[in-house]
Amino acid sequence: MTQSNLQEVRVDDLELEAAGYHRAMPRRFTFWALAALSFDLTCTWLGTGSSVGISLTEAGPAGTLWSLVIAGGMTMIVSAGMGELASAYPVAGEINNKVHLFVVGSTLIVFQVRSIIGLSW
Amino acid sequence: MSIIGWWLGAASVANFVASMVLEIVAVWYPEFEIHNWHQYLIYVCLTWISVAANVFGSAWIPAFNKMLFVLAVLTLSSTMLTLFIVSRNNHADASFIFGDATSRTGWSSNGWSFMLAVGNAVYSFLGSDCSAHLCEEIANPAKMVPRVIVWPLLVGLLTAFPFAVSLMYSITDLDAVFNTSAGLPLIEIYYQGTGSRVAASVLLAFFAFCFFGNLVANGMCYAHLKIWIT
């Protein structure tokens, strides 16, 4: 790793320590490795090919295509919010613990929202 | 709760890969009777292979993921080009591909059936939050993690739409697609598009291997979640 890389990594660790967390896993993913992993895990085209039979039964060919676009748009809106939260709390899985800060309501509703968000992913 | 979500996602992927393996068998040996326990045993075997890959080969997982990305791009482009070019003489017409939205389920309302199809399409987009759980393992996470969440979704949508168009393009007999013997319509679409069992089996084998790579990555993220309970 170059010197600037080392400094970057130390800055990230210091920011994490300032937030109260100790980094527990080595930072070994590059951007492209994580993007490739994310592309593999989402595997949009594979899921589309596998569920094409059900889509054809339910909505026909045009419905398959346009429902994909609609679902993609909705998922991107939700992911934009998720990305913003993940950027604010860059600790593994911290979003699930911090949901109660963004929900106004009683404890029961907060617990349900937290579990629903955790389950929906 | 999110652990159960990852379990179910991994189970669905393993189920699809098992049914694809059985599809290829059914194409080549039509007199072989496929039972449900065949599919279950292949599913269990695939789950164990992906777990073993994560436990014993975890140092090679990032390289495997990068290889799988390149393979997925190659498979996707070659499948699309094959389906478009080989079926250029007998293909579905444009009003069928972009205009036929009738539902063949028993629901009385077409709109409700379309909403069900949208719910089904969301299956293609699950799993993009893995990077939110891995954000301790990347440098400069505050800037990189939102990009890693949104960009693969965008790329996924832009690649899945032409792929779905190519699948619809090569359907010439819709009823045969619904009444396949082995349970997955995809190989019937490949067969109608290419006209040969060899091509359909090869394309589906690559498809199944890419999906299996997804299972291995799923296992890795699941193990990560299990350790940190997040």
mmCIF file of C-alpha atoms in Angstrom:
data_model
loop_
_atom_site.group_PDB
_atom_site.id
_atom_site.type_symbol
_atom_site.label_atom_id
_atom_site.label_comp_id
_atom_site.label_asym_id
_atom_site.label_seq_id
_atom_site.Cartn_x
_atom_site.Cartn_y
_atom_site.Cartn_z
ATOM 1 C CA MET A 1 0.000 0.000 0.000
ATOM 2 C CA THR A 2 1.232 3.525 -0.710
ATOM 3 C CA GLN A 3 1.830 6.066 1.990
ATOM 4 C CA SER A 4 -1.360 7.992 1.207
ATOM 5 C CA ASN A 5 -3.356 4.776 1.393
ATOM 6 C CA LEU A 6 -1.964 4.048 4.813
ATOM 7 C CA GLN A 7 -2.853 7.541 5.965
ATOM 8 C CA GLU A 8 -6.368 7.168 4.589
ATOM 9 C CA VAL A 9 -6.876 3.909 6.407
ATOM 10 C CA ARG A 10 -5.612 5.375 9.665
ATOM 11 C CA VAL A 11 -7.953 8.343 9.289
ATOM 12 C CA ASP A 12 -10.873 5.949 8.845
ATOM 13 C CA ASP A 13 -9.853 4.055 11.959
ATOM 14 C CA LEU A 14 -9.493 7.261 13.934
ATOM 15 C CA GLU A 15 -12.953 8.388 12.849
ATOM 16 C CA LEU A 16 -14.327 5.062 13.942
ATOM 17 C CA GLU A 17 -12.585 5.322 17.315
ATOM 18 C CA ALA A 18 -14.004 8.817 17.764
ATOM 19 C CA ALA A 19 -17.483 7.398 17.264
ATOM 20 C CA GLY A 20 -16.760 4.873 19.956
ATOM 21 C CA TYR A 21 -16.113 1.717 17.929
ATOM 22 C CA HIS A 22 -12.986 -0.299 17.537
ATOM 23 C CA ARG A 23 -12.380 -1.668 14.070
ATOM 24 C CA ALA A 24 -12.552 -5.391 14.225
ATOM 25 C CA MET A 25 -11.979 -6.570 10.643
ATOM 26 C CA PRO A 26 -9.058 -5.744 8.344
ATOM 27 C CA ARG A 27 -9.826 -3.302 5.547
ATOM 28 C CA ARG A 28 -8.999 -5.585 2.713
ATOM 29 C CA PHE A 29 -11.725 -4.795 0.162
ATOM 30 C CA THR A 30 -11.028 -2.314 -2.594
ATOM 31 C CA PHE A 31 -13.880 -0.396 -4.191
ATOM 32 C CA TRP A 32 -14.008 -2.690 -7.211
ATOM 33 C CA ALA A 33 -13.908 -5.822 -5.053
ATOM 34 C CA LEU A 34 -16.855 -4.639 -3.014
ATOM 35 C CA ALA A 35 -18.730 -3.421 -6.089
ATOM 36 C CA ALA A 36 -18.160 -6.810 -7.756
ATOM 37 C CA LEU A 37 -19.375 -8.533 -4.596
ATOM 38 C CA SER A 38 -22.453 -6.336 -4.492
ATOM 39 C CA PHE A 39 -23.174 -6.982 -8.176
ATOM 40 C CA ASP A 40 -22.809 -10.721 -7.572
ATOM 41 C CA LEU A 41 -25.064 -10.667 -4.572
ATOM 42 C CA THR A 42 -27.792 -8.638 -6.237
ATOM 43 C CA CYS A 43 -27.504 -10.656 -9.495
ATOM 44 C CA THR A 44 -30.382 -8.804 -11.071
ATOM 45 C CA TRP A 45 -30.315 -10.557 -14.405
ATOM 46 C CA LEU A 46 -30.098 -13.982 -12.780
ATOM 47 C CA GLY A 47 -33.105 -13.290 -10.604
ATOM 48 C CA THR A 48 -35.006 -11.976 -13.610
ATOM 49 C CA GLY A 49 -34.223 -15.102 -15.615
ATOM 50 C CA SER A 50 -35.256 -17.383 -12.793
ATOM 51 C CA SER A 51 -38.537 -15.667 -12.043
ATOM 52 C CA VAL A 52 -39.523 -15.065 -15.654
ATOM 53 C CA GLY A 53 -42.005 -17.933 -15.556
ATOM 54 C CA ILE A 54 -43.939 -16.453 -12.671
ATOM 55 C CA SER A 55 -43.800 -12.981 -14.206
ATOM 56 C CA LEU A 56 -45.098 -14.282 -17.510
ATOM 57 C CA THR A 57 -48.008 -16.006 -15.798
ATOM 58 C CA GLU A 58 -48.926 -12.982 -13.781
ATOM 59 C CA ALA A 59 -48.463 -10.140 -16.209
ATOM 60 C CA GLY A 60 -47.401 -11.358 -19.635
ATOM 61 C CA PRO A 61 -44.267 -10.236 -21.487
ATOM 62 C CA ALA A 62 -44.871 -6.503 -21.309
ATOM 63 C CA GLY A 63 -45.679 -6.808 -17.640
ATOM 64 C CA THR A 64 -42.398 -8.635 -17.010
ATOM 65 C CA LEU A 65 -40.381 -5.825 -18.568
ATOM 66 C CA TRP A 66 -42.177 -2.882 -17.053
ATOM 67 C CA SER A 67 -42.578 -4.411 -13.603
ATOM 68 C CA LEU A 68 -38.793 -4.820 -13.588
ATOM 69 C CA VAL A 69 -38.368 -1.107 -14.261
ATOM 70 C CA ILE A 70 -40.900 -0.128 -11.600
ATOM 71 C CA ALA A 71 -39.374 -2.445 -9.003
ATOM 72 C CA GLY A 72 -35.914 -1.145 -9.874
ATOM 73 C CA GLY A 73 -36.982 2.448 -9.429
ATOM 74 C CA MET A 74 -38.567 1.749 -6.073
ATOM 75 C CA THR A 75 -35.542 -0.205 -4.856
ATOM 76 C CA MET A 76 -33.228 2.588 -5.905
ATOM 77 C CA ILE A 77 -35.200 5.130 -3.911
ATOM 78 C CA VAL A 78 -35.019 2.913 -0.825
ATOM 79 C CA SER A 79 -31.328 2.247 -1.426
ATOM 80 C CA ALA A 80 -30.569 5.936 -1.684
ATOM 81 C CA GLY A 81 -31.913 6.386 1.818
ATOM 82 C CA MET A 82 -30.049 3.326 3.017
ATOM 83 C CA GLY A 83 -26.829 4.622 1.475
ATOM 84 C CA GLU A 84 -27.215 7.915 3.255
ATOM 85 C CA LEU A 85 -27.688 6.162 6.584
ATOM 86 C CA ALA A 86 -24.754 3.869 5.933
ATOM 87 C CA SER A 87 -22.598 6.834 5.084
ATOM 88 C CA ALA A 88 -23.506 8.525 8.359
ATOM 89 C CA TYR A 89 -22.799 5.448 10.460
ATOM 90 C CA PRO A 90 -19.984 3.513 8.797
ATOM 91 C CA VAL A 91 -20.012 0.664 11.288
ATOM 92 C CA ALA A 92 -21.040 -2.817 10.248
ATOM 93 C CA GLY A 93 -24.768 -3.150 10.623
ATOM 94 C CA GLU A 94 -25.117 -0.017 12.689
ATOM 95 C CA ILE A 95 -28.124 1.114 10.692
ATOM 96 C CA ASN A 96 -30.272 -1.519 12.339
ATOM 97 C CA ASN A 97 -29.417 -0.125 15.746
ATOM 98 C CA LYS A 98 -29.886 3.509 14.841
ATOM 99 C CA VAL A 99 -33.298 3.255 13.201
ATOM 100 C CA HIS A 100 -35.007 4.466 16.356
ATOM 101 C CA LEU A 101 -33.394 7.849 15.903
ATOM 102 C CA PHE A 102 -35.303 8.390 12.683
ATOM 103 C CA VAL A 103 -38.699 7.155 13.701
ATOM 104 C CA VAL A 104 -41.104 9.164 15.811
ATOM 105 C CA GLY A 105 -43.419 7.074 17.940
ATOM 106 C CA SER A 106 -43.812 4.722 20.809
ATOM 107 C CA THR A 107 -41.372 1.958 21.664
ATOM 108 C CA LEU A 108 -43.584 -0.727 20.188
ATOM 109 C CA ILE A 109 -43.732 0.950 16.816
ATOM 110 C CA VAL A 110 -39.994 1.540 16.905
ATOM 111 C CA PHE A 111 -39.326 -2.109 17.635
ATOM 112 C CA GLN A 112 -41.575 -3.172 14.775
ATOM 113 C CA VAL A 113 -40.002 -0.715 12.359
ATOM 114 C CA ARG A 114 -36.538 -1.837 13.349
ATOM 115 C CA SER A 115 -37.359 -5.482 12.859
ATOM 116 C CA ILE A 116 -39.166 -4.833 9.584
ATOM 117 C CA ILE A 117 -36.221 -2.906 8.181
ATOM 118 C CA GLY A 118 -33.868 -5.614 9.345
ATOM 119 C CA LEU A 119 -36.077 -8.262 7.781
ATOM 120 C CA SER A 120 -36.695 -6.433 4.533
ATOM 121 C CA TRP A 121 -33.025 -6.631 3.692
ATOM 122 C CA MET B 1 -34.389 -10.995 11.757
ATOM 123 C CA SER B 2 -32.030 -10.031 8.998
ATOM 124 C CA ILE B 3 -30.289 -13.377 9.476
ATOM 125 C CA ILE B 4 -33.545 -15.136 8.639
ATOM 126 C CA GLY B 5 -33.837 -12.918 5.583
ATOM 127 C CA TRP B 6 -30.396 -13.979 4.359
ATOM 128 C CA TRP B 7 -31.228 -17.639 5.084
ATOM 129 C CA LEU B 8 -34.332 -17.446 2.943
ATOM 130 C CA GLY B 9 -32.511 -15.640 0.152
ATOM 131 C CA ALA B 10 -29.758 -18.254 0.096
ATOM 132 C CA ALA B 11 -32.358 -21.029 0.171
ATOM 133 C CA SER B 12 -34.205 -19.559 -2.799
ATOM 134 C CA VAL B 13 -30.995 -19.252 -4.812
ATOM 135 C CA ALA B 14 -29.976 -22.840 -3.996
ATOM 136 C CA ASN B 15 -33.462 -24.017 -4.937
ATOM 137 C CA PHE B 16 -33.225 -22.291 -8.322
ATOM 138 C CA VAL B 17 -29.765 -23.702 -9.051
ATOM 139 C CA ALA B 18 -30.944 -27.212 -8.114
ATOM 140 C CA SER B 19 -33.949 -26.920 -10.409
ATOM 141 C CA MET B 20 -31.683 -25.662 -13.207
ATOM 142 C CA VAL B 21 -29.426 -28.697 -12.858
ATOM 143 C CA LEU B 22 -32.496 -30.927 -13.049
ATOM 144 C CA GLU B 23 -33.742 -28.988 -16.082
ATOM 145 C CA ILE B 24 -30.565 -29.763 -17.981
ATOM 146 C CA VAL B 25 -30.966 -33.437 -17.028
ATOM 147 C CA ALA B 26 -34.583 -33.413 -18.198
ATOM 148 C CA VAL B 27 -33.637 -31.940 -21.566
ATOM 149 C CA TRP B 28 -31.102 -34.658 -22.283
ATOM 150 C CA TYR B 29 -32.924 -37.637 -20.709
ATOM 151 C CA PRO B 30 -36.630 -37.006 -21.137
ATOM 152 C CA GLU B 31 -37.575 -40.470 -19.907
ATOM 153 C CA PHE B 32 -35.850 -39.910 -16.552
ATOM 154 C CA GLU B 33 -38.469 -39.294 -13.878
ATOM 155 C CA ILE B 34 -37.602 -36.352 -11.695
ATOM 156 C CA HIS B 35 -38.851 -36.508 -8.148
ATOM 157 C CA ASN B 36 -38.927 -33.759 -5.566
ATOM 158 C CA TRP B 37 -36.378 -35.481 -3.390
ATOM 159 C CA HIS B 38 -33.851 -35.247 -6.257
ATOM 160 C CA GLN B 39 -34.179 -31.501 -6.129
ATOM 161 C CA TYR B 40 -33.967 -31.467 -2.350
ATOM 162 C CA LEU B 41 -30.784 -33.515 -2.279
ATOM 163 C CA ILE B 42 -29.102 -31.342 -4.907
ATOM 164 C CA TYR B 43 -30.159 -28.287 -2.912
ATOM 165 C CA VAL B 44 -28.591 -29.679 0.272
ATOM 166 C CA CYS B 45 -25.411 -30.575 -1.622
ATOM 167 C CA LEU B 46 -25.132 -27.057 -3.075
ATOM 168 C CA THR B 47 -25.583 -25.515 0.348
ATOM 169 C CA TRP B 48 -22.827 -27.691 1.786
ATOM 170 C CA ILE B 49 -20.468 -26.863 -1.104
ATOM 171 C CA SER B 50 -20.949 -23.137 -0.621
ATOM 172 C CA VAL B 51 -20.425 -23.470 3.137
ATOM 173 C CA ALA B 52 -17.271 -25.514 2.561
ATOM 174 C CA ALA B 53 -16.004 -22.907 0.102
ATOM 175 C CA ASN B 54 -16.508 -20.209 2.692
ATOM 176 C CA VAL B 55 -14.962 -22.163 5.556
ATOM 177 C CA PHE B 56 -11.946 -23.661 3.819
ATOM 178 C CA GLY B 57 -11.296 -21.284 0.934
ATOM 179 C CA SER B 58 -12.068 -17.909 2.435
ATOM 180 C CA ALA B 59 -8.783 -16.388 1.291
ATOM 181 C CA TRP B 60 -9.758 -16.874 -2.349
ATOM 182 C CA ILE B 61 -13.269 -15.446 -2.043
ATOM 183 C CA PRO B 62 -12.405 -11.869 -3.214
ATOM 184 C CA ALA B 63 -10.545 -13.246 -6.251
ATOM 185 C CA PHE B 64 -13.445 -15.619 -6.895
ATOM 186 C CA ASN B 65 -15.880 -12.713 -6.749
ATOM 187 C CA LYS B 66 -13.862 -10.707 -9.242
ATOM 188 C CA MET B 67 -13.665 -13.701 -11.574
ATOM 189 C CA LEU B 68 -17.394 -14.191 -11.201
ATOM 190 C CA PHE B 69 -18.048 -10.574 -12.095
ATOM 191 C CA VAL B 70 -16.135 -10.949 -15.360
ATOM 192 C CA LEU B 71 -17.843 -14.285 -16.025
ATOM 193 C CA ALA B 72 -21.253 -12.776 -15.338
ATOM 194 C CA VAL B 73 -20.609 -9.941 -17.783
ATOM 195 C CA LEU B 74 -19.413 -12.408 -20.429
ATOM 196 C CA THR B 75 -22.323 -14.804 -19.866
ATOM 197 C CA LEU B 76 -24.874 -12.025 -19.931
ATOM 198 C CA SER B 77 -23.596 -10.463 -23.134
ATOM 199 C CA SER B 78 -23.133 -13.796 -24.898
ATOM 200 C CA THR B 79 -26.601 -15.014 -23.893
ATOM 201 C CA MET B 80 -28.234 -11.816 -25.092
ATOM 202 C CA LEU B 81 -26.355 -11.791 -28.379
ATOM 203 C CA THR B 82 -27.055 -15.483 -28.966
ATOM 204 C CA LEU B 83 -30.758 -15.143 -28.327
ATOM 205 C CA PHE B 84 -31.096 -12.045 -30.468
ATOM 206 C CA ILE B 85 -29.030 -13.255 -33.393
ATOM 207 C CA VAL B 86 -30.025 -16.899 -33.600
ATOM 208 C CA SER B 87 -33.737 -16.225 -33.408
ATOM 209 C CA ARG B 88 -33.725 -13.294 -35.817
ATOM 210 C CA ASN B 89 -35.933 -15.106 -38.315
ATOM 211 C CA ASN B 90 -38.673 -16.418 -36.087
ATOM 212 C CA HIS B 91 -39.213 -14.244 -33.075
ATOM 213 C CA ALA B 92 -42.083 -12.672 -31.227
ATOM 214 C CA ASP B 93 -43.362 -9.449 -32.700
ATOM 215 C CA ALA B 94 -43.084 -6.111 -30.948
ATOM 216 C CA SER B 95 -46.721 -5.882 -29.925
ATOM 217 C CA PHE B 96 -46.280 -9.128 -28.038
ATOM 218 C CA ILE B 97 -43.096 -8.051 -26.277
ATOM 219 C CA PHE B 98 -44.082 -4.552 -25.293
ATOM 220 C CA GLY B 99 -47.842 -4.598 -25.395
ATOM 221 C CA ASP B 100 -49.145 -7.883 -24.113
ATOM 222 C CA ALA B 101 -49.808 -7.587 -20.406
ATOM 223 C CA THR B 102 -52.684 -10.005 -19.919
ATOM 224 C CA SER B 103 -52.474 -12.217 -16.909
ATOM 225 C CA ARG B 104 -53.016 -15.941 -17.048
ATOM 226 C CA THR B 105 -53.630 -16.418 -13.367
ATOM 227 C CA GLY B 106 -57.119 -16.811 -11.996
ATOM 228 C CA TRP B 107 -57.375 -13.331 -10.465
ATOM 229 C CA SER B 108 -60.298 -11.328 -11.782
ATOM 230 C CA SER B 109 -58.405 -8.037 -11.871
ATOM 231 C CA ASN B 110 -55.467 -7.540 -14.267
ATOM 232 C CA GLY B 111 -54.165 -4.624 -12.233
ATOM 233 C CA TRP B 112 -53.828 -6.706 -9.083
ATOM 234 C CA SER B 113 -51.984 -9.358 -11.060
ATOM 235 C CA PHE B 114 -49.586 -6.690 -12.348
ATOM 236 C CA MET B 115 -48.903 -5.602 -8.770
ATOM 237 C CA LEU B 116 -48.068 -9.208 -7.949
ATOM 238 C CA ALA B 117 -45.633 -9.204 -10.864
ATOM 239 C CA VAL B 118 -43.970 -6.056 -9.472
ATOM 240 C CA GLY B 119 -43.593 -7.842 -6.142
ATOM 241 C CA ASN B 120 -42.005 -10.748 -7.989
ATOM 242 C CA ALA B 121 -39.631 -8.427 -9.819
ATOM 243 C CA VAL B 122 -38.306 -7.077 -6.525
ATOM 244 C CA TYR B 123 -36.710 -10.513 -6.012
ATOM 245 C CA SER B 124 -34.183 -9.531 -8.658
ATOM 246 C CA PHE B 125 -33.032 -6.554 -6.637
ATOM 247 C CA LEU B 126 -32.570 -8.087 -3.202
ATOM 248 C CA GLY B 127 -29.202 -8.333 -1.604
ATOM 249 C CA SER B 128 -27.759 -4.933 -2.359
ATOM 250 C CA ASP B 129 -27.268 -4.038 1.277
ATOM 251 C CA CYS B 130 -24.393 -6.446 1.790
ATOM 252 C CA SER B 131 -21.982 -3.556 1.500
ATOM 253 C CA ALA B 132 -23.693 -1.804 4.386
ATOM 254 C CA HIS B 133 -22.665 -4.734 6.519
ATOM 255 C CA LEU B 134 -19.147 -4.833 5.129
ATOM 256 C CA CYS B 135 -18.436 -1.135 5.493
ATOM 257 C CA GLU B 136 -15.742 -1.709 8.071
ATOM 258 C CA GLU B 137 -13.713 -3.566 5.480
ATOM 259 C CA ILE B 138 -13.382 -0.828 2.885
ATOM 260 C CA ALA B 139 -11.242 2.299 2.946
ATOM 261 C CA ASN B 140 -13.062 5.651 3.168
ATOM 262 C CA PRO B 141 -16.449 4.069 3.858
ATOM 263 C CA ALA B 142 -18.443 7.263 4.201
ATOM 264 C CA LYS B 143 -17.899 8.054 0.540
ATOM 265 C CA MET B 144 -17.611 4.578 -0.940
ATOM 266 C CA VAL B 145 -20.471 2.699 0.706
ATOM 267 C CA PRO B 146 -23.348 4.689 -0.839
ATOM 268 C CA ARG B 147 -21.717 4.299 -4.238
ATOM 269 C CA VAL B 148 -21.348 0.561 -3.725
ATOM 270 C CA ILE B 149 -24.999 0.325 -2.709
ATOM 271 C CA VAL B 150 -26.556 2.324 -5.551
ATOM 272 C CA TRP B 151 -24.257 1.750 -8.552
ATOM 273 C CA PRO B 152 -24.614 -2.062 -8.754
ATOM 274 C CA LEU B 153 -28.383 -1.619 -8.567
ATOM 275 C CA LEU B 154 -28.281 0.804 -11.476
ATOM 276 C CA VAL B 155 -25.961 -1.430 -13.473
ATOM 277 C CA GLY B 156 -28.143 -4.388 -12.596
ATOM 278 C CA LEU B 157 -31.269 -2.692 -13.879
ATOM 279 C CA LEU B 158 -29.538 -1.580 -17.070
ATOM 280 C CA THR B 159 -28.314 -5.108 -17.737
ATOM 281 C CA ALA B 160 -31.437 -6.980 -16.688
ATOM 282 C CA PHE B 161 -33.763 -4.992 -18.941
ATOM 283 C CA PRO B 162 -32.103 -5.935 -22.261
ATOM 284 C CA PHE B 163 -31.710 -9.473 -20.990
ATOM 285 C CA ALA B 164 -35.445 -9.699 -20.282
ATOM 286 C CA VAL B 165 -36.170 -8.196 -23.707
ATOM 287 C CA SER B 166 -34.006 -10.868 -25.333
ATOM 288 C CA LEU B 167 -35.878 -13.571 -23.420
ATOM 289 C CA MET B 168 -39.232 -12.222 -24.567
ATOM 290 C CA TYR B 169 -37.902 -11.846 -28.108
ATOM 291 C CA SER B 170 -37.155 -15.522 -28.443
ATOM 292 C CA ILE B 171 -40.494 -16.832 -27.190
ATOM 293 C CA THR B 172 -42.435 -18.273 -30.087
ATOM 294 C CA ASP B 173 -44.798 -20.596 -28.234
ATOM 295 C CA LEU B 174 -46.015 -19.176 -24.952
ATOM 296 C CA ASP B 175 -48.062 -22.203 -23.899
ATOM 297 C CA ALA B 176 -45.057 -24.514 -24.170
ATOM 298 C CA VAL B 177 -43.188 -22.199 -21.818
ATOM 299 C CA PHE B 178 -45.865 -22.598 -19.173
ATOM 300 C CA ASN B 179 -46.186 -26.357 -19.469
ATOM 301 C CA THR B 180 -42.575 -27.521 -19.210
ATOM 302 C CA SER B 181 -42.031 -30.869 -17.633
ATOM 303 C CA ALA B 182 -39.251 -29.971 -15.237
ATOM 304 C CA GLY B 183 -40.612 -26.816 -13.715
ATOM 305 C CA LEU B 184 -38.389 -23.954 -14.875
ATOM 306 C CA PRO B 185 -39.462 -22.096 -18.027
ATOM 307 C CA LEU B 186 -36.033 -20.628 -18.674
ATOM 308 C CA ILE B 187 -34.623 -23.594 -20.539
ATOM 309 C CA GLU B 188 -37.740 -23.755 -22.684
ATOM 310 C CA ILE B 189 -37.166 -20.120 -23.662
ATOM 311 C CA TYR B 190 -33.517 -20.843 -24.427
ATOM 312 C CA TYR B 191 -34.540 -23.861 -26.512
ATOM 313 C CA GLN B 192 -37.117 -21.889 -28.460
ATOM 314 C CA GLY B 193 -34.582 -19.158 -29.041
ATOM 315 C CA THR B 194 -31.624 -21.251 -30.121
ATOM 316 C CA GLY B 195 -33.333 -24.338 -31.486
ATOM 317 C CA SER B 196 -30.736 -26.765 -30.195
ATOM 318 C CA ARG B 197 -30.503 -28.660 -26.929
ATOM 319 C CA VAL B 198 -26.727 -28.215 -26.774
ATOM 320 C CA ALA B 199 -26.870 -24.427 -26.883
ATOM 321 C CA ALA B 200 -29.677 -24.281 -24.331
ATOM 322 C CA SER B 201 -27.808 -26.596 -21.952
ATOM 323 C CA VAL B 202 -24.547 -24.656 -22.249
ATOM 324 C CA LEU B 203 -26.229 -21.303 -21.681
ATOM 325 C CA LEU B 204 -28.162 -22.625 -18.734
ATOM 326 C CA ALA B 205 -25.030 -24.225 -17.257
ATOM 327 C CA PHE B 206 -23.233 -20.879 -17.269
ATOM 328 C CA PHE B 207 -26.328 -19.257 -15.809
ATOM 329 C CA ALA B 208 -26.424 -21.837 -13.036
ATOM 330 C CA PHE B 209 -22.718 -21.389 -12.308
ATOM 331 C CA CYS B 210 -23.097 -17.628 -11.954
ATOM 332 C CA PHE B 211 -26.059 -18.220 -9.668
ATOM 333 C CA PHE B 212 -23.968 -20.672 -7.656
ATOM 334 C CA GLY B 213 -21.315 -17.983 -7.257
ATOM 335 C CA ASN B 214 -24.047 -15.823 -5.821
ATOM 336 C CA LEU B 215 -24.719 -18.592 -3.297
ATOM 337 C CA VAL B 216 -21.076 -18.610 -2.195
ATOM 338 C CA ALA B 217 -21.067 -14.831 -1.754
ATOM 339 C CA ASN B 218 -24.347 -15.130 0.126
ATOM 340 C CA GLY B 219 -22.735 -17.597 2.494
ATOM 341 C CA MET B 220 -19.891 -15.197 3.092
ATOM 342 C CA CYS B 221 -22.201 -12.338 3.990
ATOM 343 C CA TYR B 222 -24.321 -14.628 6.115
ATOM 344 C CA ALA B 223 -21.251 -15.775 8.065
ATOM 345 C CA HIS B 224 -20.311 -12.147 8.538
ATOM 346 C CA LEU B 225 -23.753 -11.331 9.889
ATOM 347 C CA LYS B 226 -23.772 -14.344 12.150
ATOM 348 C CA ILE B 227 -20.473 -13.356 13.787
ATOM 349 C CA TRP B 228 -21.384 -9.754 14.399
ATOM 350 C CA ILE B 229 -25.124 -10.291 14.896
ATOM 351 C CA THR B 230 -25.946 -7.165 12.972
#
